[in-house]
mmCIF file of C-alpha atoms and ligand atoms in Angstrom:
data_model
loop_
_atom_site.group_PDB
_atom_site.id
_atom_site.type_symbol
_atom_site.label_atom_id
_atom_site.label_comp_id
_atom_site.label_asym_id
_atom_site.label_seq_id
_atom_site.Cartn_x
_atom_site.Cartn_y
_atom_site.Cartn_z
ATOM 1 C CA MET B 165 -22.087 -22.114 2.434
ATOM 2 C CA LYS B 166 -23.419 -19.606 -0.053
ATOM 3 C CA ILE B 167 -26.548 -17.535 0.492
ATOM 4 C CA PRO B 168 -29.242 -17.779 -2.209
ATOM 5 C CA GLU B 169 -28.590 -15.347 -5.068
ATOM 6 C CA GLU B 170 -32.108 -13.838 -4.624
ATOM 7 C CA LEU B 171 -31.134 -12.843 -1.089
ATOM 8 C CA ALA B 172 -27.915 -11.180 -2.295
ATOM 9 C CA GLU B 173 -29.977 -9.379 -4.953
ATOM 10 C CA LEU B 174 -32.459 -8.244 -2.290
ATOM 11 C CA GLY B 175 -29.560 -6.909 -0.227
ATOM 12 C CA ARG B 176 -28.174 -4.983 -3.202
ATOM 13 C CA LYS B 177 -31.614 -3.466 -3.863
ATOM 14 C CA ARG B 178 -32.296 -2.589 -0.228
ATOM 15 C CA ILE B 179 -29.034 -0.656 0.087
ATOM 16 C CA GLU B 180 -29.393 1.285 -3.183
ATOM 17 C CA GLY B 181 -29.189 5.054 -2.676
ATOM 18 C CA HIS B 182 -26.724 4.821 0.225
ATOM 19 C CA ALA B 183 -23.068 5.833 -0.095
ATOM 20 C CA VAL B 184 -21.800 2.260 -0.376
ATOM 21 C CA GLU B 185 -20.069 0.221 -3.057
ATOM 22 C CA GLY B 186 -19.536 -3.439 -3.919
ATOM 23 C CA PHE B 187 -20.944 -6.559 -2.336
ATOM 24 C CA VAL B 188 -18.960 -9.187 -0.438
ATOM 25 C CA TYR B 189 -20.470 -12.596 0.288
ATOM 26 C CA GLY B 190 -19.933 -14.345 3.596
ATOM 27 C CA SER B 191 -17.486 -17.192 3.337
ATOM 28 C CA GLY B 192 -16.881 -20.515 5.036
ATOM 29 C CA PRO B 193 -18.278 -24.002 5.617
ATOM 30 C CA LYS B 194 -21.864 -24.749 6.726
ATOM 31 C CA GLN B 195 -20.484 -26.415 9.847
ATOM 32 C CA PRO B 196 -17.615 -24.153 10.880
ATOM 33 C CA LYS B 197 -15.689 -24.231 14.140
ATOM 34 C CA LEU B 198 -17.049 -20.735 14.762
ATOM 35 C CA MET B 199 -18.776 -17.848 13.021
ATOM 36 C CA LEU B 200 -17.237 -14.346 12.930
ATOM 37 C CA VAL B 201 -19.398 -11.233 12.608
ATOM 38 C CA GLY B 202 -17.593 -8.046 11.578
ATOM 39 C CA GLU B 203 -18.750 -4.578 10.566
ATOM 40 C CA ALA B 204 -18.539 -3.998 6.805
ATOM 41 C CA PRO B 205 -15.965 -4.645 4.073
ATOM 42 C CA GLY B 206 -13.331 -2.101 3.094
ATOM 43 C CA GLU B 207 -11.610 -1.231 -0.167
ATOM 44 C CA THR B 208 -9.523 -4.431 -0.385
ATOM 45 C CA GLU B 209 -12.508 -6.688 0.235
ATOM 46 C CA ILE B 210 -14.737 -5.123 -2.412
ATOM 47 C CA GLY B 211 -11.820 -5.414 -4.853
ATOM 48 C CA ASN B 212 -11.281 -9.150 -4.392
ATOM 49 C CA GLY B 213 -14.582 -10.305 -2.846
ATOM 50 C CA ILE B 214 -12.836 -11.959 0.106
ATOM 51 C CA PRO B 215 -14.038 -10.856 3.571
ATOM 52 C CA PHE B 216 -11.300 -9.686 5.931
ATOM 53 C CA SER B 217 -8.544 -9.793 3.323
ATOM 54 C CA GLY B 218 -7.153 -6.297 3.982
ATOM 55 C CA ARG B 219 -5.153 -4.899 6.887
ATOM 56 C CA ALA B 220 -7.753 -5.823 9.536
ATOM 57 C CA GLY B 221 -7.973 -9.236 7.890
ATOM 58 C CA GLN B 222 -4.283 -9.825 8.411
ATOM 59 C CA LYS B 223 -4.791 -9.186 12.144
ATOM 60 C CA LEU B 224 -7.811 -11.467 12.160
ATOM 61 C CA MET B 225 -5.784 -14.266 10.537
ATOM 62 C CA GLU B 226 -3.192 -13.889 13.331
ATOM 63 C CA PHE B 227 -6.030 -14.154 15.869
ATOM 64 C CA LEU B 228 -7.279 -17.348 14.176
ATOM 65 C CA GLU B 229 -3.797 -18.798 13.954
ATOM 66 C CA GLY B 230 -3.446 -18.319 17.716
ATOM 67 C CA LEU B 231 -6.607 -20.391 18.095
ATOM 68 C CA GLY B 232 -5.155 -23.137 15.906
ATOM 69 C CA LEU B 233 -7.615 -22.285 13.119
ATOM 70 C CA THR B 234 -7.448 -21.066 9.531
ATOM 71 C CA ARG B 235 -9.864 -19.102 7.340
ATOM 72 C CA GLU B 236 -11.191 -22.412 5.976
ATOM 73 C CA ASP B 237 -12.346 -23.531 9.454
ATOM 74 C CA VAL B 238 -14.575 -20.538 10.144
ATOM 75 C CA TYR B 239 -17.543 -18.760 8.600
ATOM 76 C CA ILE B 240 -16.815 -15.044 8.128
ATOM 77 C CA THR B 241 -19.552 -12.482 7.693
ATOM 78 C CA SER B 242 -20.427 -8.921 8.695
ATOM 79 C CA ALA B 243 -23.399 -6.706 9.574
ATOM 80 C CA VAL B 244 -23.188 -4.921 6.196
ATOM 81 C CA ARG B 245 -21.868 -6.477 2.982
ATOM 82 C CA SER B 246 -21.076 -3.351 0.965
ATOM 83 C CA ARG B 247 -18.356 -0.819 1.722
ATOM 84 C CA PRO B 248 -19.712 2.356 3.356
ATOM 85 C CA TYR B 249 -17.619 5.302 2.207
ATOM 86 C CA LYS B 250 -17.341 9.054 2.470
ATOM 87 C CA TRP B 251 -15.529 11.450 0.154
ATOM 88 C CA ARG B 252 -12.662 13.444 1.597
ATOM 89 C CA GLU B 253 -9.916 15.610 0.220
ATOM 90 C CA LYS B 254 -6.434 14.174 0.022
ATOM 91 C CA ARG B 255 -3.282 15.904 -1.130
ATOM 92 C CA ASN B 256 -1.373 13.827 -3.689
ATOM 93 C CA ARG B 257 2.433 13.693 -4.141
ATOM 94 C CA GLN B 258 2.348 16.688 -6.448
ATOM 95 C CA GLY B 259 0.607 18.660 -3.707
ATOM 96 C CA GLU B 260 -2.690 18.743 -5.590
ATOM 97 C CA VAL B 261 -5.957 18.184 -3.771
ATOM 98 C CA GLU B 262 -7.848 15.080 -4.893
ATOM 99 C CA MET B 263 -11.087 13.587 -3.666
ATOM 100 C CA ARG B 264 -10.758 10.108 -2.230
ATOM 101 C CA LYS B 265 -13.151 7.547 -0.735
ATOM 102 C CA TYR B 266 -12.615 6.667 2.918
ATOM 103 C CA ASN B 267 -14.222 3.926 4.978
ATOM 104 C CA ARG B 268 -16.820 4.921 7.536
ATOM 105 C CA PRO B 269 -18.969 2.896 9.921
ATOM 106 C CA PRO B 270 -22.303 1.745 8.479
ATOM 107 C CA THR B 271 -25.434 3.680 9.459
ATOM 108 C CA ILE B 272 -28.389 1.997 11.157
ATOM 109 C CA LYS B 273 -30.328 2.223 7.853
ATOM 110 C CA GLU B 274 -27.535 0.367 6.056
ATOM 111 C CA ILE B 275 -27.477 -2.253 8.817
ATOM 112 C CA ILE B 276 -31.249 -2.690 8.436
ATOM 113 C CA ALA B 277 -30.890 -2.891 4.635
ATOM 114 C CA HIS B 278 -28.583 -5.896 4.936
ATOM 115 C CA ALA B 279 -30.203 -7.437 8.012
ATOM 116 C CA PRO B 280 -32.005 -10.224 6.062
ATOM 117 C CA ILE B 281 -28.638 -11.542 4.861
ATOM 118 C CA ILE B 282 -27.029 -12.039 8.231
ATOM 119 C CA ASP B 283 -30.357 -13.312 9.625
ATOM 120 C CA TYR B 284 -30.248 -16.034 6.983
ATOM 121 C CA GLU B 285 -26.652 -16.900 7.796
ATOM 122 C CA ILE B 286 -27.319 -17.141 11.528
ATOM 123 C CA GLN B 287 -30.225 -19.470 10.831
ATOM 124 C CA HIS B 288 -28.463 -21.663 8.267
ATOM 125 C CA VAL B 289 -24.817 -21.805 9.306
ATOM 126 C CA GLU B 290 -24.445 -24.431 12.026
ATOM 127 C CA ALA B 291 -21.879 -22.654 14.184
ATOM 128 C CA PRO B 292 -21.423 -23.698 17.831
ATOM 129 C CA ILE B 293 -20.384 -20.152 18.759
ATOM 130 C CA ILE B 294 -20.689 -16.687 17.204
ATOM 131 C CA VAL B 295 -17.694 -14.400 17.754
ATOM 132 C CA THR B 296 -18.626 -10.743 17.264
ATOM 133 C CA LEU B 297 -15.827 -8.356 16.269
ATOM 134 C CA GLY B 298 -16.351 -4.841 17.619
ATOM 135 C CA ASN B 299 -19.480 -2.921 18.572
ATOM 136 C CA VAL B 300 -21.188 -2.958 15.176
ATOM 137 C CA GLY B 301 -21.209 -6.776 14.969
ATOM 138 C CA LEU B 302 -22.114 -7.138 18.652
ATOM 139 C CA GLN B 303 -24.900 -4.559 18.625
ATOM 140 C CA ARG B 304 -26.366 -5.890 15.376
ATOM 141 C CA LEU B 305 -27.020 -9.118 17.286
ATOM 142 C CA VAL B 306 -27.897 -7.930 20.803
ATOM 143 C CA GLY B 307 -28.777 -4.238 20.541
ATOM 144 C CA LYS B 308 -27.161 -1.105 21.889
ATOM 145 C CA SER B 309 -27.391 -2.041 25.552
ATOM 146 C CA MET B 310 -24.152 -4.044 25.287
ATOM 147 C CA LYS B 311 -20.749 -2.550 24.592
ATOM 148 C CA VAL B 312 -17.692 -4.515 23.574
ATOM 149 C CA THR B 313 -15.579 -2.823 26.261
ATOM 150 C CA GLU B 314 -17.968 -4.184 28.908
ATOM 151 C CA VAL B 315 -18.725 -7.709 27.665
ATOM 152 C CA HIS B 316 -15.667 -8.774 25.661
ATOM 153 C CA GLY B 317 -14.259 -12.168 26.591
ATOM 154 C CA GLN B 318 -17.572 -13.406 28.053
ATOM 155 C CA PHE B 319 -19.576 -16.405 26.860
ATOM 156 C CA LEU B 320 -23.158 -15.203 26.533
ATOM 157 C CA GLN B 321 -26.116 -17.489 25.905
ATOM 158 C CA HIS B 322 -28.380 -14.903 24.304
ATOM 159 C CA SER B 323 -31.261 -14.315 21.884
ATOM 160 C CA VAL B 324 -30.279 -12.433 18.753
ATOM 161 C CA LEU B 325 -32.081 -9.690 16.857
ATOM 162 C CA HIS B 326 -33.562 -10.379 13.448
ATOM 163 C CA ILE B 327 -35.599 -8.147 11.199
ATOM 164 C CA ASP B 328 -39.326 -8.725 10.616
ATOM 165 C CA GLU B 329 -41.462 -7.887 7.569
ATOM 166 C CA ASN B 330 -41.871 -4.310 8.869
ATOM 167 C CA ASP B 331 -38.099 -3.832 9.124
ATOM 168 C CA THR B 332 -38.332 -3.890 12.902
ATOM 169 C CA PHE B 333 -35.855 -5.863 14.977
ATOM 170 C CA GLN B 334 -37.309 -8.751 17.006
ATOM 171 C CA TRP B 335 -35.651 -11.194 19.390
ATOM 172 C CA SER B 336 -35.111 -14.772 18.249
ATOM 173 C CA LYS B 337 -36.809 -17.592 20.152
ATOM 174 C CA ASP B 338 -33.591 -19.578 20.075
ATOM 175 C CA LYS B 339 -30.584 -18.576 22.090
ATOM 176 C CA TYR B 340 -27.081 -18.616 20.647
ATOM 177 C CA LEU B 341 -23.704 -18.810 22.271
ATOM 178 C CA LEU B 342 -22.005 -15.462 21.666
ATOM 179 C CA PHE B 343 -18.433 -14.424 22.365
ATOM 180 C CA PRO B 344 -17.843 -10.697 21.880
ATOM 181 C CA THR B 345 -14.334 -9.436 21.262
ATOM 182 C CA PHE B 346 -12.753 -6.341 19.724
ATOM 183 C CA HIS B 347 -12.614 -5.618 16.005
ATOM 184 C CA PRO B 348 -9.155 -6.609 14.707
ATOM 185 C CA ALA B 349 -8.620 -3.053 13.382
ATOM 186 C CA SER B 350 -9.141 -1.564 16.869
ATOM 187 C CA VAL B 351 -5.530 -2.296 17.874
ATOM 188 C CA PHE B 352 -4.344 0.022 15.083
ATOM 189 C CA TYR B 353 -6.030 2.943 16.850
ATOM 190 C CA ASN B 354 -5.537 1.751 20.416
ATOM 191 C CA PRO B 355 -2.491 -0.517 20.903
ATOM 192 C CA LYS B 356 -3.385 -0.907 24.598
ATOM 193 C CA LEU B 357 -6.197 -3.224 23.518
ATOM 194 C CA ARG B 358 -3.635 -5.819 22.466
ATOM 195 C CA GLU B 359 -3.516 -7.380 25.943
ATOM 196 C CA LEU B 360 -7.296 -7.586 26.185
ATOM 197 C CA VAL B 361 -7.503 -9.189 22.732
ATOM 198 C CA ALA B 362 -4.844 -11.714 23.779
ATOM 199 C CA SER B 363 -6.751 -12.679 26.929
ATOM 200 C CA ASP B 364 -10.029 -13.026 24.956
ATOM 201 C CA GLN B 365 -8.145 -15.190 22.471
ATOM 202 C CA GLN B 366 -6.869 -17.450 25.262
ATOM 203 C CA ARG B 367 -10.385 -17.897 26.697
ATOM 204 C CA LEU B 368 -11.757 -18.772 23.288
ATOM 205 C CA LYS B 369 -8.891 -21.198 22.703
ATOM 206 C CA ASP B 370 -9.595 -22.956 26.014
ATOM 207 C CA TRP B 371 -13.265 -23.236 25.035
ATOM 208 C CA LEU B 372 -12.416 -24.644 21.580
ATOM 209 C CA GLN B 373 -10.123 -27.249 23.113
ATOM 210 C CA LYS B 374 -12.962 -28.527 25.285
ATOM 211 C CA GLN B 375 -15.227 -29.142 22.255
HETATM 212 N N1 URA T 293 -13.959 -5.218 8.519
HETATM 213 C C1 URA T 293 -15.031 -6.021 8.457
HETATM 214 O O1 URA T 293 -15.890 -5.983 9.318
HETATM 215 N N2 URA T 293 -15.115 -6.867 7.416
HETATM 216 C C2 URA T 293 -14.184 -6.964 6.465
HETATM 217 O O2 URA T 293 -14.322 -7.779 5.564
HETATM 218 C C3 URA T 293 -13.063 -6.111 6.581
HETATM 219 C C4 URA T 293 -12.985 -5.256 7.607
#
């Protein structure tokens, strides 16, 4: 499924002036086995336009493989569709200091700027379950009261937040089946999470096999 081009254009306009670059479309069928909601693309993704195609993406593909799924079976999106960056100094091989762009988490303003896009996807993609990856994806949908460390691996029938014409978040009338788990990149920083990710994966696999 592809979002309307006017909506992508609106997203690009709404995020102008923020330290972000590129624009990555969500990808996957209209009737996927599940929908994945990440944080924001990184350098690799804005280079090739494919969500989760970098280092975190490789981990995510392993997660999907464990579920018996491939990229083509799922709809992949994220809270923000451009890469949020910050400039930092980096010493090159010659020992000279260079400025380089680094990834950073999106700000709430950037999340609001791209909220209409994910709202559209949630309404139009017919996914039986929405798997959120990390706190940014989770909290975009259910607010700050939930934390991935507390609710990961649970099946939650829950309303989701969408933006109104005043850029204020409102709860949906419909409830959606949500399954929060960790962001695939989180195991790079905290290898202890590997076991928790594996047990979430098993629960999700059991659920998929019952469908
Ligand atoms: N993290 C995300 O949330 N999305 C990507 O596409 C890559 C990393």
